JSON list of C-alpha atoms in Angstrom, two decimals:
[
{"chain": "A", "resi": 70, "resn": "MET", "atom": "CA", "xyz": [52.42, -7.44, 6.43]},
{"chain": "A", "resi": 71, "resn": "ARG", "atom": "CA", "xyz": [54.21, -8.57, 9.59]},
{"chain": "A", "resi": 72, "resn": "LYS", "atom": "CA", "xyz": [51.45, -11.09, 10.35]},
{"chain": "A", "resi": 73, "resn": "THR", "atom": "CA", "xyz": [51.79, -12.54, 6.84]},
{"chain": "A", "resi": 74, "resn": "ASP", "atom": "CA", "xyz": [55.59, -12.74, 7.20]},
{"chain": "A", "resi": 75, "resn": "SER", "atom": "CA", "xyz": [55.33, -14.58, 10.52]},
{"chain": "A", "resi": 76, "resn": "ARG", "atom": "CA", "xyz": [52.79, -17.02, 9.03]},
{"chain": "A", "resi": 77, "resn": "VAL", "atom": "CA", "xyz": [55.04, -17.71, 6.06]},
{"chain": "A", "resi": 78, "resn": "SER", "atom": "CA", "xyz": [58.03, -18.21, 8.37]},
{"chain": "A", "resi": 79, "resn": "ARG", "atom": "CA", "xyz": [56.03, -20.54, 10.60]},
{"chain": "A", "resi": 80, "resn": "THR", "atom": "CA", "xyz": [54.79, -22.56, 7.60]},
{"chain": "A", "resi": 81, "resn": "LYS", "atom": "CA", "xyz": [58.30, -22.91, 6.20]},
{"chain": "A", "resi": 82, "resn": "LEU", "atom": "CA", "xyz": [59.61, -23.96, 9.61]},
{"chain": "A", "resi": 83, "resn": "LEU", "atom": "CA", "xyz": [56.90, -26.64, 9.87]},
{"chain": "A", "resi": 84, "resn": "LEU", "atom": "CA", "xyz": [57.79, -27.94, 6.41]},
{"chain": "A", "resi": 85, "resn": "HIS", "atom": "CA", "xyz": [61.53, -27.97, 7.18]},
{"chain": "A", "resi": 86, "resn": "ARG", "atom": "CA", "xyz": [60.94, -29.86, 10.43]},
{"chain": "A", "resi": 87, "resn": "SER", "atom": "CA", "xyz": [58.59, -32.28, 8.75]},
{"chain": "A", "resi": 88, "resn": "LEU", "atom": "CA", "xyz": [61.15, -33.14, 6.09]},
{"chain": "A", "resi": 89, "resn": "ALA", "atom": "CA", "xyz": [63.94, -33.45, 8.68]},
{"chain": "A", "resi": 90, "resn": "THR", "atom": "CA", "xyz": [61.88, -35.86, 10.74]},
{"chain": "A", "resi": 91, "resn": "LEU", "atom": "CA", "xyz": [60.99, -37.99, 7.72]},
{"chain": "A", "resi": 92, "resn": "ILE", "atom": "CA", "xyz": [64.65, -38.15, 6.67]},
{"chain": "A", "resi": 93, "resn": "HIS", "atom": "CA", "xyz": [65.39, -39.96, 9.91]},
{"chain": "A", "resi": 94, "resn": "GLU", "atom": "CA", "xyz": [62.63, -42.48, 9.21]},
{"chain": "A", "resi": 95, "resn": "LYS", "atom": "CA", "xyz": [63.14, -43.41, 5.58]},
{"chain": "A", "resi": 96, "resn": "SER", "atom": "CA", "xyz": [65.21, -42.84, 2.48]},
{"chain": "A", "resi": 97, "resn": "TYR", "atom": "CA", "xyz": [65.07, -39.28, 1.16]},
{"chain": "A", "resi": 98, "resn": "ASP", "atom": "CA", "xyz": [64.25, -40.61, -2.31]},
{"chain": "A", "resi": 99, "resn": "ALA", "atom": "CA", "xyz": [61.25, -42.49, -0.88]},
{"chain": "A", "resi": 100, "resn": "ILE", "atom": "CA", "xyz": [59.77, -39.40, 0.77]},
{"chain": "A", "resi": 101, "resn": "VAL", "atom": "CA", "xyz": [56.89, -37.83, -1.15]},
{"chain": "A", "resi": 102, "resn": "VAL", "atom": "CA", "xyz": [55.49, -34.34, -0.79]},
{"chain": "A", "resi": 103, "resn": "LYS", "atom": "CA", "xyz": [52.18, -35.74, 0.44]},
{"chain": "A", "resi": 104, "resn": "GLU", "atom": "CA", "xyz": [53.94, -37.15, 3.54]},
{"chain": "A", "resi": 105, "resn": "ILE", "atom": "CA", "xyz": [55.70, -33.86, 4.23]},
{"chain": "A", "resi": 106, "resn": "LEU", "atom": "CA", "xyz": [52.37, -32.02, 4.01]},
{"chain": "A", "resi": 107, "resn": "ALA", "atom": "CA", "xyz": [50.60, -34.48, 6.28]},
{"chain": "A", "resi": 108, "resn": "ARG", "atom": "CA", "xyz": [53.35, -34.30, 8.89]},
{"chain": "A", "resi": 109, "resn": "ALA", "atom": "CA", "xyz": [53.42, -30.48, 8.77]},
{"chain": "A", "resi": 110, "resn": "ASN", "atom": "CA", "xyz": [49.64, -30.14, 8.46]},
{"chain": "A", "resi": 111, "resn": "VAL", "atom": "CA", "xyz": [50.11, -27.78, 5.52]},
{"chain": "A", "resi": 112, "resn": "ALA", "atom": "CA", "xyz": [47.97, -27.58, 2.40]},
{"chain": "A", "resi": 113, "resn": "ARG", "atom": "CA", "xyz": [49.41, -28.62, -0.95]},
{"chain": "A", "resi": 114, "resn": "SER", "atom": "CA", "xyz": [48.71, -25.21, -2.49]},
{"chain": "A", "resi": 115, "resn": "THR", "atom": "CA", "xyz": [50.54, -23.50, 0.39]},
{"chain": "A", "resi": 116, "resn": "PHE", "atom": "CA", "xyz": [53.54, -25.77, -0.09]},
{"chain": "A", "resi": 117, "resn": "TYR", "atom": "CA", "xyz": [53.74, -25.07, -3.82]},
{"chain": "A", "resi": 118, "resn": "ALA", "atom": "CA", "xyz": [53.35, -21.33, -3.21]},
{"chain": "A", "resi": 119, "resn": "HIS", "atom": "CA", "xyz": [56.78, -21.49, -1.55]},
{"chain": "A", "resi": 120, "resn": "PHE", "atom": "CA", "xyz": [58.60, -24.49, -3.07]},
{"chain": "A", "resi": 121, "resn": "ASP", "atom": "CA", "xyz": [58.70, -26.32, -6.40]},
{"chain": "A", "resi": 122, "resn": "GLY", "atom": "CA", "xyz": [59.13, -29.66, -4.65]},
{"chain": "A", "resi": 123, "resn": "LYS", "atom": "CA", "xyz": [60.92, -31.54, -1.90]},
{"chain": "A", "resi": 124, "resn": "GLU", "atom": "CA", "xyz": [64.34, -30.88, -3.45]},
{"chain": "A", "resi": 125, "resn": "GLU", "atom": "CA", "xyz": [63.84, -27.13, -3.21]},
{"chain": "A", "resi": 126, "resn": "LEU", "atom": "CA", "xyz": [62.55, -27.56, 0.35]},
{"chain": "A", "resi": 127, "resn": "LEU", "atom": "CA", "xyz": [65.68, -29.52, 1.29]},
{"chain": "A", "resi": 128, "resn": "LEU", "atom": "CA", "xyz": [68.04, -26.99, -0.28]},
{"chain": "A", "resi": 129, "resn": "SER", "atom": "CA", "xyz": [66.11, -24.20, 1.42]},
{"chain": "A", "resi": 130, "resn": "SER", "atom": "CA", "xyz": [66.53, -25.99, 4.76]},
{"chain": "A", "resi": 131, "resn": "ILE", "atom": "CA", "xyz": [70.27, -26.36, 4.25]},
{"chain": "A", "resi": 132, "resn": "ARG", "atom": "CA", "xyz": [70.68, -22.73, 3.18]},
{"chain": "A", "resi": 133, "resn": "HIS", "atom": "CA", "xyz": [68.61, -21.56, 6.15]},
{"chain": "A", "resi": 134, "resn": "VAL", "atom": "CA", "xyz": [70.85, -23.40, 8.64]},
{"chain": "A", "resi": 135, "resn": "LEU", "atom": "CA", "xyz": [73.93, -21.92, 6.94]},
{"chain": "A", "resi": 136, "resn": "ALA", "atom": "CA", "xyz": [72.44, -18.42, 6.86]},
{"chain": "A", "resi": 137, "resn": "VAL", "atom": "CA", "xyz": [71.73, -18.54, 10.59]},
{"chain": "A", "resi": 138, "resn": "ALA", "atom": "CA", "xyz": [75.32, -19.68, 11.16]},
{"chain": "A", "resi": 139, "resn": "ARG", "atom": "CA", "xyz": [76.67, -16.96, 8.87]},
{"chain": "A", "resi": 140, "resn": "ASP", "atom": "CA", "xyz": [74.77, -14.33, 10.89]},
{"chain": "A", "resi": 141, "resn": "ARG", "atom": "CA", "xyz": [77.16, -15.11, 13.77]},
{"chain": "A", "resi": 142, "resn": "LEU", "atom": "CA", "xyz": [80.32, -14.54, 11.73]},
{"chain": "A", "resi": 143, "resn": "SER", "atom": "CA", "xyz": [80.82, -11.09, 13.25]},
{"chain": "A", "resi": 144, "resn": "GLU", "atom": "CA", "xyz": [81.45, -12.82, 16.60]},
{"chain": "A", "resi": 145, "resn": "LEU", "atom": "CA", "xyz": [84.48, -14.64, 15.13]},
{"chain": "A", "resi": 146, "resn": "SER", "atom": "CA", "xyz": [87.78, -12.84, 14.67]},
{"chain": "A", "resi": 147, "resn": "ASP", "atom": "CA", "xyz": [90.08, -15.75, 13.81]},
{"chain": "A", "resi": 148, "resn": "PRO", "atom": "CA", "xyz": [90.21, -16.37, 10.02]},
{"chain": "A", "resi": 149, "resn": "VAL", "atom": "CA", "xyz": [90.24, -20.15, 10.50]},
{"chain": "A", "resi": 150, "resn": "ASP", "atom": "CA", "xyz": [87.19, -20.03, 12.76]},
{"chain": "A", "resi": 151, "resn": "ARG", "atom": "CA", "xyz": [85.48, -17.76, 10.24]},
{"chain": "A", "resi": 152, "resn": "LEU", "atom": "CA", "xyz": [86.17, -20.26, 7.46]},
{"chain": "A", "resi": 153, "resn": "LEU", "atom": "CA", "xyz": [84.82, -23.16, 9.54]},
{"chain": "A", "resi": 154, "resn": "TYR", "atom": "CA", "xyz": [81.81, -21.19, 10.81]},
{"chain": "A", "resi": 155, "resn": "PHE", "atom": "CA", "xyz": [79.35, -23.78, 9.46]},
{"chain": "A", "resi": 156, "resn": "SER", "atom": "CA", "xyz": [80.56, -26.85, 11.33]},
{"chain": "A", "resi": 157, "resn": "LEU", "atom": "CA", "xyz": [79.13, -26.50, 14.83]},
{"chain": "A", "resi": 158, "resn": "PRO", "atom": "CA", "xyz": [75.77, -25.01, 13.75]},
{"chain": "A", "resi": 159, "resn": "VAL", "atom": "CA", "xyz": [75.21, -27.80, 11.20]},
{"chain": "A", "resi": 160, "resn": "LEU", "atom": "CA", "xyz": [76.15, -30.43, 13.77]},
{"chain": "A", "resi": 161, "resn": "GLN", "atom": "CA", "xyz": [73.84, -28.83, 16.34]},
{"chain": "A", "resi": 162, "resn": "HIS", "atom": "CA", "xyz": [71.02, -28.82, 13.79]},
{"chain": "A", "resi": 163, "resn": "ILE", "atom": "CA", "xyz": [71.55, -32.53, 13.14]},
{"chain": "A", "resi": 164, "resn": "GLU", "atom": "CA", "xyz": [71.79, -33.19, 16.88]},
{"chain": "A", "resi": 165, "resn": "THR", "atom": "CA", "xyz": [68.44, -31.49, 17.48]},
{"chain": "A", "resi": 166, "resn": "HIS", "atom": "CA", "xyz": [66.75, -33.73, 14.92]},
{"chain": "A", "resi": 167, "resn": "LEU", "atom": "CA", "xyz": [68.51, -36.83, 16.23]},
{"chain": "A", "resi": 168, "resn": "GLN", "atom": "CA", "xyz": [67.06, -36.13, 19.66]},
{"chain": "A", "resi": 169, "resn": "GLN", "atom": "CA", "xyz": [63.58, -35.99, 18.15]},
{"chain": "A", "resi": 170, "resn": "ALA", "atom": "CA", "xyz": [63.99, -39.19, 16.12]},
{"chain": "A", "resi": 171, "resn": "PRO", "atom": "CA", "xyz": [63.39, -42.64, 17.60]},
{"chain": "A", "resi": 172, "resn": "VAL", "atom": "CA", "xyz": [66.59, -44.19, 18.99]},
{"chain": "A", "resi": 173, "resn": "ASP", "atom": "CA", "xyz": [66.46, -47.04, 16.48]},
{"chain": "A", "resi": 174, "resn": "ALA", "atom": "CA", "xyz": [65.64, -44.79, 13.50]},
{"chain": "A", "resi": 175, "resn": "PRO", "atom": "CA", "xyz": [67.53, -46.14, 10.46]},
{"chain": "A", "resi": 176, "resn": "ARG", "atom": "CA", "xyz": [68.79, -42.75, 9.20]},
{"chain": "A", "resi": 177, "resn": "LEU", "atom": "CA", "xyz": [68.38, -44.01, 5.68]},
{"chain": "A", "resi": 178, "resn": "GLY", "atom": "CA", "xyz": [67.85, -40.60, 4.15]},
{"chain": "A", "resi": 179, "resn": "LEU", "atom": "CA", "xyz": [71.05, -39.06, 5.42]},
{"chain": "A", "resi": 180, "resn": "ARG", "atom": "CA", "xyz": [73.39, -40.13, 2.63]},
{"chain": "A", "resi": 181, "resn": "GLN", "atom": "CA", "xyz": [71.26, -38.42, -0.02]},
{"chain": "A", "resi": 182, "resn": "VAL", "atom": "CA", "xyz": [70.98, -35.34, 2.17]},
{"chain": "A", "resi": 183, "resn": "HIS", "atom": "CA", "xyz": [74.75, -35.28, 2.69]},
{"chain": "A", "resi": 184, "resn": "ARG", "atom": "CA", "xyz": [75.27, -35.15, -1.08]},
{"chain": "A", "resi": 185, "resn": "ARG", "atom": "CA", "xyz": [73.12, -32.02, -1.28]},
{"chain": "A", "resi": 186, "resn": "LEU", "atom": "CA", "xyz": [74.77, -30.53, 1.81]},
{"chain": "A", "resi": 187, "resn": "GLU", "atom": "CA", "xyz": [78.18, -31.19, 0.27]},
{"chain": "A", "resi": 188, "resn": "LYS", "atom": "CA", "xyz": [77.26, -29.32, -2.92]},
{"chain": "A", "resi": 189, "resn": "VAL", "atom": "CA", "xyz": [75.91, -26.26, -1.09]},
{"chain": "A", "resi": 190, "resn": "LEU", "atom": "CA", "xyz": [78.77, -26.19, 1.42]},
{"chain": "A", "resi": 191, "resn": "ILE", "atom": "CA", "xyz": [81.48, -26.50, -1.23]},
{"chain": "A", "resi": 192, "resn": "GLU", "atom": "CA", "xyz": [80.02, -23.54, -3.11]},
{"chain": "A", "resi": 193, "resn": "GLN", "atom": "CA", "xyz": [79.88, -21.39, 0.04]},
{"chain": "A", "resi": 194, "resn": "VAL", "atom": "CA", "xyz": [83.23, -22.46, 1.48]},
{"chain": "A", "resi": 195, "resn": "GLU", "atom": "CA", "xyz": [85.00, -21.93, -1.84]},
{"chain": "A", "resi": 196, "resn": "ALA", "atom": "CA", "xyz": [83.54, -18.42, -2.09]},
{"chain": "A", "resi": 197, "resn": "ASP", "atom": "CA", "xyz": [84.68, -17.74, 1.49]},
{"chain": "A", "resi": 198, "resn": "ILE", "atom": "CA", "xyz": [88.18, -19.04, 0.75]},
{"chain": "A", "resi": 199, "resn": "ARG", "atom": "CA", "xyz": [88.47, -16.77, -2.26]},
{"chain": "A", "resi": 200, "resn": "ARG", "atom": "CA", "xyz": [87.58, -13.78, -0.04]},
{"chain": "A", "resi": 201, "resn": "THR", "atom": "CA", "xyz": [90.11, -14.53, 2.70]},
{"chain": "A", "resi": 202, "resn": "PRO", "atom": "CA", "xyz": [93.82, -13.77, 2.95]},
{"chain": "A", "resi": 203, "resn": "LEU", "atom": "CA", "xyz": [94.28, -17.49, 3.53]},
{"chain": "A", "resi": 204, "resn": "MET", "atom": "CA", "xyz": [94.67, -18.08, -0.20]},
{"chain": "A", "resi": 205, "resn": "ARG", "atom": "CA", "xyz": [97.71, -15.82, -0.35]},
{"chain": "A", "resi": 206, "resn": "ALA", "atom": "CA", "xyz": [99.35, -18.13, 2.20]},
{"chain": "A", "resi": 207, "resn": "MET", "atom": "CA", "xyz": [98.36, -21.27, 0.26]},
{"chain": "A", "resi": 208, "resn": "PRO", "atom": "CA", "xyz": [98.96, -20.39, -3.41]},
{"chain": "A", "resi": 209, "resn": "ALA", "atom": "CA", "xyz": [99.65, -24.01, -4.41]},
{"chain": "A", "resi": 210, "resn": "VAL", "atom": "CA", "xyz": [96.20, -25.15, -3.29]},
{"chain": "A", "resi": 211, "resn": "PRO", "atom": "CA", "xyz": [93.34, -24.18, -5.61]},
{"chain": "A", "resi": 212, "resn": "PRO", "atom": "CA", "xyz": [90.34, -22.77, -3.67]},
{"chain": "A", "resi": 213, "resn": "GLU", "atom": "CA", "xyz": [88.00, -25.43, -5.06]},
{"chain": "A", "resi": 214, "resn": "LEU", "atom": "CA", "xyz": [90.32, -28.21, -3.83]},
{"chain": "A", "resi": 215, "resn": "LEU", "atom": "CA", "xyz": [90.65, -26.73, -0.35]},
{"chain": "A", "resi": 216, "resn": "ALA", "atom": "CA", "xyz": [86.87, -26.27, -0.16]},
{"chain": "A", "resi": 217, "resn": "LYS", "atom": "CA", "xyz": [86.31, -29.88, -1.23]},
{"chain": "A", "resi": 218, "resn": "HIS", "atom": "CA", "xyz": [88.84, -31.05, 1.38]},
{"chain": "A", "resi": 219, "resn": "LEU", "atom": "CA", "xyz": [87.20, -29.07, 4.20]},
{"chain": "A", "resi": 220, "resn": "VAL", "atom": "CA", "xyz": [83.66, -30.15, 3.27]},
{"chain": "A", "resi": 221, "resn": "THR", "atom": "CA", "xyz": [84.34, -33.82, 2.55]},
{"chain": "A", "resi": 222, "resn": "THR", "atom": "CA", "xyz": [86.31, -34.10, 5.80]},
{"chain": "A", "resi": 223, "resn": "PHE", "atom": "CA", "xyz": [83.35, -32.53, 7.56]},
{"chain": "A", "resi": 224, "resn": "LEU", "atom": "CA", "xyz": [80.98, -35.09, 6.05]},
{"chain": "A", "resi": 225, "resn": "VAL", "atom": "CA", "xyz": [83.32, -37.94, 7.01]},
{"chain": "A", "resi": 226, "resn": "VAL", "atom": "CA", "xyz": [83.19, -36.65, 10.60]},
{"chain": "A", "resi": 227, "resn": "VAL", "atom": "CA", "xyz": [79.38, -36.39, 10.44]},
{"chain": "A", "resi": 228, "resn": "ASP", "atom": "CA", "xyz": [79.13, -39.97, 9.19]},
{"chain": "A", "resi": 229, "resn": "TRP", "atom": "CA", "xyz": [81.54, -41.19, 11.89]},
{"chain": "A", "resi": 230, "resn": "TRP", "atom": "CA", "xyz": [79.66, -39.21, 14.53]},
{"chain": "A", "resi": 231, "resn": "LEU", "atom": "CA", "xyz": [76.25, -40.60, 13.59]},
{"chain": "A", "resi": 232, "resn": "HIS", "atom": "CA", "xyz": [77.47, -44.19, 13.80]},
{"chain": "A", "resi": 233, "resn": "ARG", "atom": "CA", "xyz": [79.05, -43.89, 17.24]},
{"chain": "A", "resi": 234, "resn": "ARG", "atom": "CA", "xyz": [77.23, -45.38, 20.23]},
{"chain": "A", "resi": 235, "resn": "PRO", "atom": "CA", "xyz": [76.54, -43.50, 22.30]},
{"chain": "A", "resi": 236, "resn": "VAL", "atom": "CA", "xyz": [76.46, -40.56, 19.90]},
{"chain": "A", "resi": 237, "resn": "PRO", "atom": "CA", "xyz": [78.92, -37.89, 21.11]},
{"chain": "A", "resi": 238, "resn": "SER", "atom": "CA", "xyz": [77.65, -34.33, 21.44]},
{"chain": "A", "resi": 239, "resn": "ALA", "atom": "CA", "xyz": [77.72, -31.92, 18.51]},
{"chain": "A", "resi": 240, "resn": "ARG", "atom": "CA", "xyz": [80.46, -29.99, 20.31]},
{"chain": "A", "resi": 241, "resn": "GLU", "atom": "CA", "xyz": [82.61, -33.15, 20.57]},
{"chain": "A", "resi": 242, "resn": "ALA", "atom": "CA", "xyz": [82.10, -33.93, 16.89]},
{"chain": "A", "resi": 243, "resn": "ASP", "atom": "CA", "xyz": [83.01, -30.33, 16.02]},
{"chain": "A", "resi": 244, "resn": "ASP", "atom": "CA", "xyz": [86.17, -30.59, 18.13]},
{"chain": "A", "resi": 245, "resn": "SER", "atom": "CA", "xyz": [87.13, -33.74, 16.19]},
{"chain": "A", "resi": 246, "resn": "TYR", "atom": "CA", "xyz": [86.50, -32.00, 12.86]},
{"chain": "A", "resi": 247, "resn": "ARG", "atom": "CA", "xyz": [88.54, -28.97, 13.82]},
{"chain": "A", "resi": 248, "resn": "ALA", "atom": "CA", "xyz": [91.36, -31.20, 15.09]},
{"chain": "A", "resi": 249, "resn": "LEU", "atom": "CA", "xyz": [91.55, -32.68, 11.59]},
{"chain": "A", "resi": 250, "resn": "VAL", "atom": "CA", "xyz": [91.46, -29.48, 9.51]},
{"chain": "A", "resi": 251, "resn": "ALA", "atom": "CA", "xyz": [92.37, -26.46, 11.62]},
{"chain": "A", "resi": 252, "resn": "PRO", "atom": "CA", "xyz": [96.08, -27.34, 12.08]},
{"chain": "A", "resi": 253, "resn": "ILE", "atom": "CA", "xyz": [96.54, -27.49, 8.30]},
{"chain": "A", "resi": 254, "resn": "LEU", "atom": "CA", "xyz": [94.86, -24.12, 7.85]},
{"chain": "A", "resi": 255, "resn": "ARG", "atom": "CA", "xyz": [96.78, -22.53, 10.72]},
{"chain": "A", "resi": 256, "resn": "ALA", "atom": "CA", "xyz": [100.15, -23.91, 9.58]},
{"chain": "A", "resi": 257, "resn": "ASN", "atom": "CA", "xyz": [99.65, -22.60, 6.07]},
{"chain": "A", "resi": 258, "resn": "ARG", "atom": "CA", "xyz": [98.44, -19.27, 7.36]},
{"chain": "A", "resi": 259, "resn": "ARG", "atom": "CA", "xyz": [101.74, -18.78, 9.19]},
{"chain": "A", "resi": 260, "resn": "ALA", "atom": "CA", "xyz": [103.86, -19.98, 6.29]}
]
């Protein structure tokens, strides 16, 4: 059983990496499953045993990055840091793939990916907001609005970050993001 689990994990990792690499080369909408399979060296039947298509693969990739980040939540004691747990790990994930992409890669597929990332992040962040005492300190701000604010600001920072030359580190981009949103969260927490 363990051997099967490790093979499945390895196959999924290859598929996730393949898609991430292709996203830096062409538009997400232009990517076809056949290219993902060729890049990952995975059989079509194996792919469809795990995913319905490239959309499910992309969402699985996003959720995997967020799940790994969420596993580290126990290391964070500050409620604001716990709410923004996703930012640095997502930026580091992007940074890893940027380092593997050619310097002049067009990054055409990123806008479509950001729309999917936004949807998944808003759902998770809103659920996190509803579970935190933060909402008692900010009763005038609906949880869905605060989640949208935090996530869209994050995506603005990601877009800014990716267009800078030279590209700052993921840590620097995360510092910029937190400088934009953390003071608002901290001020309302004390109110």
